[in-house]
Amino acid sequence: MKNLKTFLSITFLAALLFGSCQNEEDVLIEGNENTNTKQSEPAEYIERSTANDGSEDDILDDISCASVILPVVAEVNGQELTIVNEASLTLIAEIFAEFTNDEDEVRFQFPIEMRLSDYSVVTIQNEQELEALEEACEAADESRDDAISCLEFDYPITVFTFDANAQQTGSVVLTSDQEAYAFINDLGDDQYFSLQYPISLSGSSDGSITINSDAELIAELQSCESEDDIEEEARDEAEDLREDLEEAITGARFELESGVQAGAEFSQQFANYTFEFTNDKRVVVRNSLTNLVTNVEAFFNTTSETEVFLELNFMSDSEFSVLNGTFEVVSQSSSTIELQSTTDTTFKLVFSKL
């Protein structure tokens, strides 16, 4: 634990220093506006864009600046799993989705190894060390901007190096994010570099982007990051609303107040039925006159992206199958849920809580 604490202290201090040194005046080699120091703005954006992205396995470790080195063994809501690759993470999502009102939890069989944003590897011996790493990552994220993952450099990239006298000292061909990250971090205070343009970035909805200068590189990464932040905020808000929806419907009974498709109202055929959404993602249909459960097998699921979705699946070929589909939650309150089909905008449902 002592070694981990020392490491985390150094990591946090480095993050603070990294954030503060960005205010220093950039030094340019005369006649070359694309020549930079380790403390320059282009260097900062290259470093942030090539850092190890620890957010892709957040469902496993909930630590955005570090990633678990697989394979690992963990208990997921009490079920033991061997996580062998990134595809195995879908198993965790499936277990989390089994019930609506349980507390989702991952408990590792220690020790485990984790790769940090600077690609170094640390061994975590127990839950306390894992929590210490999580706290250090959160503190570091608050002290400086986090990794940029919305655009990727296309390799190889050639970098020229210079000394303080503007004399070229060599060139380096970078072939990966890890090499690019190490190059920036290994630069001395009296060393300078410039990228050989043009280079290209991938990951944009417009496909590959050609970059011809440092100014273009910074502009594209800033624009990408801004859009990514807006989308991430929308996803977080949608996930909060999804959790609110699950909490509101679980264990409650509803009636179909309105059902419309292509302008035709069809809710009357379900006037004598209620719909109960259970903790294990089933929909129990009852006859409201007799309070008896019907012989209809049905399930629901909630998901979110930047919007919230409710999926209804009535398994039989009964009259209830007309309600099948994936619906966007147009509005939700403590008493009603308004839905619109994601494939047919004329298909709308309104459920009212009893």
Coordinates of C-alpha atoms in Angstrom, one line a residue:
M1 CA 0.0 0.0 0.0
K2 CA 2.9 2.3 0.7
N3 CA 4.2 2.0 -2.8
L4 CA 0.8 2.7 -4.3
K5 CA 0.3 5.8 -2.1
T6 CA 3.7 7.1 -3.2
F7 CA 2.8 6.4 -6.9
L8 CA -0.6 8.1 -6.6
S9 CA 1.0 11.1 -4.9
I10 CA 3.5 11.5 -7.7
T11 CA 0.7 11.0 -10.3
F12 CA -1.5 13.6 -8.7
L13 CA 1.5 16.1 -8.4
A14 CA 2.4 15.5 -12.0
A15 CA -1.2 16.2 -13.0
L16 CA -1.1 19.5 -11.1
L17 CA 2.2 20.5 -12.6
F18 CA 0.9 19.6 -16.1
G19 CA -2.1 21.8 -15.7
S20 CA -0.1 24.8 -14.4
C21 CA 2.7 24.6 -17.0
Q22 CA 0.3 25.2 -19.8
N23 CA 0.3 28.9 -18.9
E24 CA 4.0 29.3 -19.7
E25 CA 4.9 31.2 -22.9
D26 CA 5.3 28.9 -25.9
V27 CA 8.8 29.1 -27.4
L28 CA 8.9 28.8 -31.2
I29 CA 11.9 28.2 -33.4
E30 CA 12.3 31.3 -35.6
G31 CA 10.6 30.9 -39.0
N32 CA 8.6 27.8 -38.0
E33 CA 5.3 28.4 -36.3
N34 CA 4.8 24.6 -36.0
T35 CA 7.8 24.1 -33.8
N36 CA 6.9 23.6 -30.1
T37 CA 8.2 22.8 -26.7
K38 CA 7.0 20.2 -24.3
Q39 CA 4.9 22.9 -22.6
S40 CA 3.2 24.2 -25.8
E41 CA -0.5 24.0 -26.5
P42 CA 0.0 21.5 -29.4
A43 CA 2.0 19.2 -27.1
E44 CA -0.8 19.3 -24.5
Y45 CA -3.4 18.3 -27.1
I46 CA -1.2 15.6 -28.5
E47 CA -0.6 14.2 -25.1
R48 CA -4.3 14.3 -24.1
S49 CA -5.2 12.7 -27.5
T50 CA -2.7 9.8 -27.2
A51 CA -3.1 9.0 -23.4
N52 CA -4.5 5.6 -22.6
D53 CA -8.3 5.9 -22.5
G54 CA -9.4 4.2 -19.3
S55 CA -13.1 5.0 -19.8
E56 CA -13.9 2.1 -22.1
D57 CA -14.2 -0.4 -19.3
D58 CA -15.9 1.9 -16.8
I59 CA -18.7 -0.7 -16.3
L60 CA -16.0 -2.9 -14.8
D61 CA -13.9 -0.6 -12.7
D62 CA -15.7 2.8 -12.7
I63 CA -12.3 4.5 -13.0
S64 CA -12.0 6.8 -16.1
C65 CA -8.3 7.3 -16.1
A66 CA -7.2 3.6 -15.7
S67 CA -8.1 0.4 -17.4
V68 CA -8.1 -3.2 -16.0
I69 CA -5.6 -5.5 -17.7
L70 CA -7.6 -8.6 -18.7
P71 CA -8.2 -11.4 -17.9
V72 CA -9.6 -10.9 -14.4
V73 CA -12.0 -12.8 -12.2
A74 CA -14.8 -10.9 -10.5
E75 CA -18.1 -11.3 -8.8
V76 CA -20.8 -9.3 -10.6
N77 CA -23.9 -9.0 -8.4
G78 CA -22.8 -12.2 -6.7
Q79 CA -22.1 -14.1 -9.9
E80 CA -18.5 -15.1 -10.5
L81 CA -17.3 -14.2 -14.0
T82 CA -13.9 -14.5 -15.8
I83 CA -13.6 -11.4 -17.9
V84 CA -11.2 -12.4 -20.7
N85 CA -11.7 -9.5 -23.2
E86 CA -13.7 -6.4 -24.0
A87 CA -16.5 -8.5 -25.5
S88 CA -17.0 -10.0 -22.0
L89 CA -18.0 -6.6 -20.7
T90 CA -21.4 -7.2 -22.3
L91 CA -22.0 -10.0 -19.8
I92 CA -21.7 -7.4 -17.0
A93 CA -24.2 -5.2 -18.6
E94 CA -26.6 -8.1 -19.0
I95 CA -26.3 -9.0 -15.3
F96 CA -26.8 -5.4 -14.3
A97 CA -29.9 -5.3 -16.4
E98 CA -31.6 -8.4 -14.8
F99 CA -33.3 -6.4 -12.0
T100 CA -34.4 -2.9 -11.7
N101 CA -34.0 -2.1 -8.0
D102 CA -30.8 -3.9 -7.0
E103 CA -27.4 -2.3 -6.3
D104 CA -25.0 -3.3 -9.1
E105 CA -21.6 -4.2 -7.8
V106 CA -18.3 -5.7 -9.2
R107 CA -15.9 -7.2 -6.7
F108 CA -12.5 -8.3 -8.0
Q109 CA -10.4 -11.3 -7.0
F110 CA -7.2 -9.5 -6.2
P111 CA -4.5 -8.8 -7.1
I112 CA -5.3 -7.2 -10.4
E113 CA -3.2 -5.0 -12.7
M114 CA -4.3 -1.7 -14.1
R115 CA -2.9 0.5 -16.9
L116 CA -2.9 4.2 -16.2
S117 CA -3.3 7.1 -18.6
D118 CA 0.5 7.3 -19.1
Y119 CA 0.6 3.5 -20.0
S120 CA 2.4 2.6 -16.8
V121 CA 1.0 -0.5 -14.9
V122 CA 0.2 -0.7 -11.2
T123 CA -0.7 -3.7 -9.2
I124 CA -3.8 -3.4 -7.0
Q125 CA -3.7 -5.7 -4.0
N126 CA -7.1 -5.1 -2.5
E127 CA -10.3 -3.0 -2.4
Q128 CA -8.7 -0.2 -0.4
E129 CA -6.0 0.3 -3.0
L130 CA -8.6 0.3 -5.8
E131 CA -10.6 3.0 -3.9
A132 CA -7.4 5.0 -3.4
L133 CA -6.7 4.9 -7.2
E134 CA -10.2 6.0 -8.0
E135 CA -9.9 8.9 -5.6
A136 CA -6.6 9.9 -7.1
C137 CA -8.0 9.8 -10.6
E138 CA -11.0 11.9 -9.7
A139 CA -8.7 14.5 -8.1
A140 CA -6.4 14.5 -11.1
D141 CA -9.4 15.0 -13.5
E142 CA -10.5 18.0 -11.5
S143 CA -7.0 19.6 -11.7
R144 CA -6.6 19.2 -15.5
D145 CA -8.5 18.3 -18.6
D146 CA -9.0 14.6 -19.2
A147 CA -8.1 12.5 -22.3
I148 CA -9.5 13.3 -25.7
S149 CA -10.9 10.1 -27.3
C150 CA -13.2 11.5 -30.0
L151 CA -10.5 11.7 -32.7
E152 CA -7.6 9.3 -33.3
F153 CA -4.3 10.0 -35.0
D154 CA -3.6 8.0 -38.2
Y155 CA -0.1 6.6 -38.1
P156 CA 2.7 6.7 -39.0
I157 CA 3.6 10.3 -38.1
T158 CA 7.0 11.8 -38.6
V159 CA 8.3 14.2 -36.0
F160 CA 11.4 16.4 -36.4
T161 CA 13.4 17.4 -33.3
F162 CA 15.5 20.6 -32.8
D163 CA 17.9 22.0 -30.2
A164 CA 17.7 25.5 -28.7
N165 CA 19.8 26.9 -31.5
A166 CA 17.2 25.9 -34.1
Q167 CA 19.4 23.1 -35.4
Q168 CA 17.6 19.9 -36.4
T169 CA 18.8 17.0 -34.3
G170 CA 16.9 14.2 -35.8
S171 CA 13.5 12.8 -36.7
V172 CA 11.3 10.1 -35.2
V173 CA 8.6 8.0 -36.8
L174 CA 5.7 7.4 -34.4
T175 CA 3.5 4.4 -35.0
S176 CA 1.1 4.3 -32.1
D177 CA -0.6 6.4 -29.4
Q178 CA 1.7 5.0 -26.8
E179 CA 4.8 6.0 -28.8
A180 CA 3.4 9.5 -29.3
Y181 CA 2.5 9.9 -25.7
A182 CA 6.0 8.8 -24.6
F183 CA 7.7 11.1 -27.1
I184 CA 6.0 14.2 -25.7
N185 CA 6.7 13.2 -22.1
D186 CA 10.4 12.3 -22.8
L187 CA 11.2 15.7 -24.3
G188 CA 13.6 17.8 -22.3
D189 CA 13.0 21.5 -21.4
D190 CA 15.5 22.6 -24.1
Q191 CA 14.2 20.4 -26.8
Y192 CA 11.8 21.3 -29.6
F193 CA 9.7 19.4 -32.1
S194 CA 7.5 19.8 -35.1
L195 CA 5.1 17.4 -36.8
Q196 CA 5.6 16.7 -40.5
Y197 CA 2.3 17.8 -42.1
P198 CA -0.1 16.9 -43.5
I199 CA -1.4 14.3 -41.0
S200 CA -4.9 12.8 -40.7
L201 CA -7.3 12.2 -37.9
S202 CA -10.0 9.6 -37.8
G203 CA -13.2 9.1 -35.8
S204 CA -15.2 12.0 -37.1
S205 CA -18.7 11.5 -38.6
D206 CA -17.1 13.1 -41.7
G207 CA -14.5 10.4 -42.0
S208 CA -10.8 11.1 -42.1
I209 CA -9.7 14.7 -41.6
T210 CA -6.6 16.1 -43.2
I211 CA -4.6 18.5 -40.9
N212 CA -2.0 20.9 -42.3
S213 CA -0.8 22.8 -39.3
D214 CA -0.7 23.0 -35.5
A215 CA -3.5 25.6 -35.6
E216 CA -5.7 23.2 -37.6
L217 CA -4.9 20.3 -35.2
I218 CA -5.8 22.3 -32.1
A219 CA -9.0 23.6 -33.7
E220 CA -10.2 20.2 -34.7
L221 CA -9.4 18.6 -31.3
Q222 CA -11.1 21.5 -29.5
S223 CA -14.2 21.3 -31.6
C224 CA -14.3 17.5 -31.2
E225 CA -13.9 17.8 -27.5
S226 CA -16.6 20.4 -27.1
E227 CA -19.1 18.3 -29.1
D228 CA -18.1 15.2 -27.1
D229 CA -18.6 17.0 -23.8
I230 CA -22.1 18.1 -24.9
E231 CA -23.0 14.5 -25.9
E232 CA -21.5 13.1 -22.7
E233 CA -23.6 15.5 -20.6
A234 CA -26.7 14.5 -22.6
R235 CA -25.9 10.8 -22.0
D236 CA -25.5 11.4 -18.3
E237 CA -28.8 13.3 -18.1
A238 CA -30.6 10.5 -20.1
E239 CA -29.2 7.8 -17.8
D240 CA -30.5 9.7 -14.8
L241 CA -33.9 9.9 -16.4
R242 CA -33.8 6.2 -17.3
E243 CA -33.1 5.4 -13.6
D244 CA -36.0 7.6 -12.6
L245 CA -38.2 5.8 -15.1
E246 CA -37.3 2.4 -13.7
E247 CA -37.9 3.5 -10.2
A248 CA -41.3 5.0 -11.1
I249 CA -42.6 2.0 -13.0
T250 CA -41.2 -1.0 -11.0
G251 CA -43.8 -2.6 -8.9
A252 CA -46.5 -0.2 -10.1
R253 CA -49.6 -0.9 -12.2
F254 CA -50.6 1.1 -15.2
E255 CA -53.5 1.3 -17.6
L256 CA -53.2 2.2 -21.3
E257 CA -54.7 5.7 -21.4
S258 CA -54.1 6.2 -25.1
G259 CA -52.8 4.1 -28.0
V260 CA -52.7 5.7 -31.5
Q261 CA -51.2 4.5 -34.7
A262 CA -51.6 6.2 -38.1
G263 CA -54.3 8.3 -36.5
A264 CA -56.4 5.4 -35.3
E265 CA -57.1 5.1 -31.6
F266 CA -57.0 1.5 -30.3
S267 CA -56.7 1.8 -26.5
Q268 CA -60.3 0.8 -25.9
Q269 CA -59.4 -2.9 -26.7
F270 CA -57.2 -2.8 -23.6
A271 CA -59.6 -0.9 -21.3
N272 CA -60.2 -3.9 -19.1
Y273 CA -56.4 -4.7 -18.5
T274 CA -53.7 -3.4 -16.3
F275 CA -49.9 -3.6 -16.8
E276 CA -47.5 -4.2 -13.9
F277 CA -43.8 -3.7 -14.4
T278 CA -41.9 -6.1 -12.1
N279 CA -38.4 -6.0 -10.6
D280 CA -37.3 -8.8 -13.0
K281 CA -38.2 -7.0 -16.1
R282 CA -41.6 -8.8 -16.7
V283 CA -44.9 -7.2 -17.6
V284 CA -47.7 -8.8 -15.7
V285 CA -51.1 -8.3 -17.5
R286 CA -54.2 -8.5 -15.3
N287 CA -57.9 -8.4 -16.1
S288 CA -59.0 -5.3 -14.1
L289 CA -62.5 -6.8 -13.7
T290 CA -61.4 -10.0 -12.0
N291 CA -57.8 -9.0 -11.0
L292 CA -56.6 -12.4 -12.5
V293 CA -53.3 -12.6 -14.3
T294 CA -53.7 -13.3 -18.0
N295 CA -51.8 -16.0 -19.8
V296 CA -49.6 -13.5 -21.6
E297 CA -45.8 -13.6 -21.3
A298 CA -44.3 -10.2 -21.6
F299 CA -41.0 -8.3 -20.8
F300 CA -39.7 -4.8 -20.8
N301 CA -36.3 -3.1 -20.8
T302 CA -35.1 0.4 -20.4
T303 CA -32.1 1.9 -22.2
S304 CA -30.6 5.3 -22.7
E305 CA -28.3 7.1 -25.2
T306 CA -29.0 10.8 -25.4
E307 CA -32.7 9.9 -25.0
V308 CA -34.5 7.3 -22.9
F309 CA -36.1 4.2 -24.4
L310 CA -38.6 1.6 -23.2
E311 CA -38.8 -1.7 -25.1
L312 CA -42.0 -3.8 -24.8
N313 CA -42.1 -7.4 -25.9
F314 CA -45.3 -9.5 -25.7
M315 CA -44.2 -13.0 -26.6
S316 CA -47.5 -14.5 -27.8
D317 CA -49.4 -13.8 -30.9
S318 CA -52.2 -12.4 -28.9
E319 CA -53.9 -9.0 -29.2
F320 CA -51.2 -7.5 -26.9
S321 CA -48.5 -8.0 -29.6
V322 CA -49.7 -4.7 -31.1
L323 CA -47.9 -3.0 -28.2
N324 CA -44.5 -4.5 -29.2
G325 CA -41.7 -2.2 -30.1
T326 CA -39.0 0.1 -28.9
F327 CA -40.3 3.5 -27.8
E328 CA -38.7 6.8 -27.0
V329 CA -39.9 8.2 -23.7
V330 CA -41.3 11.6 -24.9
S331 CA -42.2 12.6 -21.3
Q332 CA -42.4 11.0 -17.9
S333 CA -43.9 12.1 -14.6
S334 CA -45.0 10.4 -11.4
S335 CA -48.3 9.5 -13.0
T336 CA -47.9 9.1 -16.7
I337 CA -45.4 7.9 -19.4
E338 CA -45.7 9.1 -23.0
L339 CA -44.1 7.0 -25.6
Q340 CA -43.4 7.3 -29.3
S341 CA -42.2 4.4 -31.5
T342 CA -38.6 4.7 -32.8
T343 CA -39.6 3.3 -36.2
D344 CA -43.1 4.8 -36.7
T345 CA -43.7 8.4 -35.5
T346 CA -47.5 7.9 -35.8
F347 CA -47.4 5.1 -33.2
K348 CA -47.8 6.6 -29.7
L349 CA -48.7 5.2 -26.3
V350 CA -49.6 6.8 -23.0
F351 CA -49.6 4.8 -19.8
S352 CA -51.2 6.1 -16.6
K353 CA -50.3 4.9 -13.1
L354 CA -53.2 3.5 -11.1

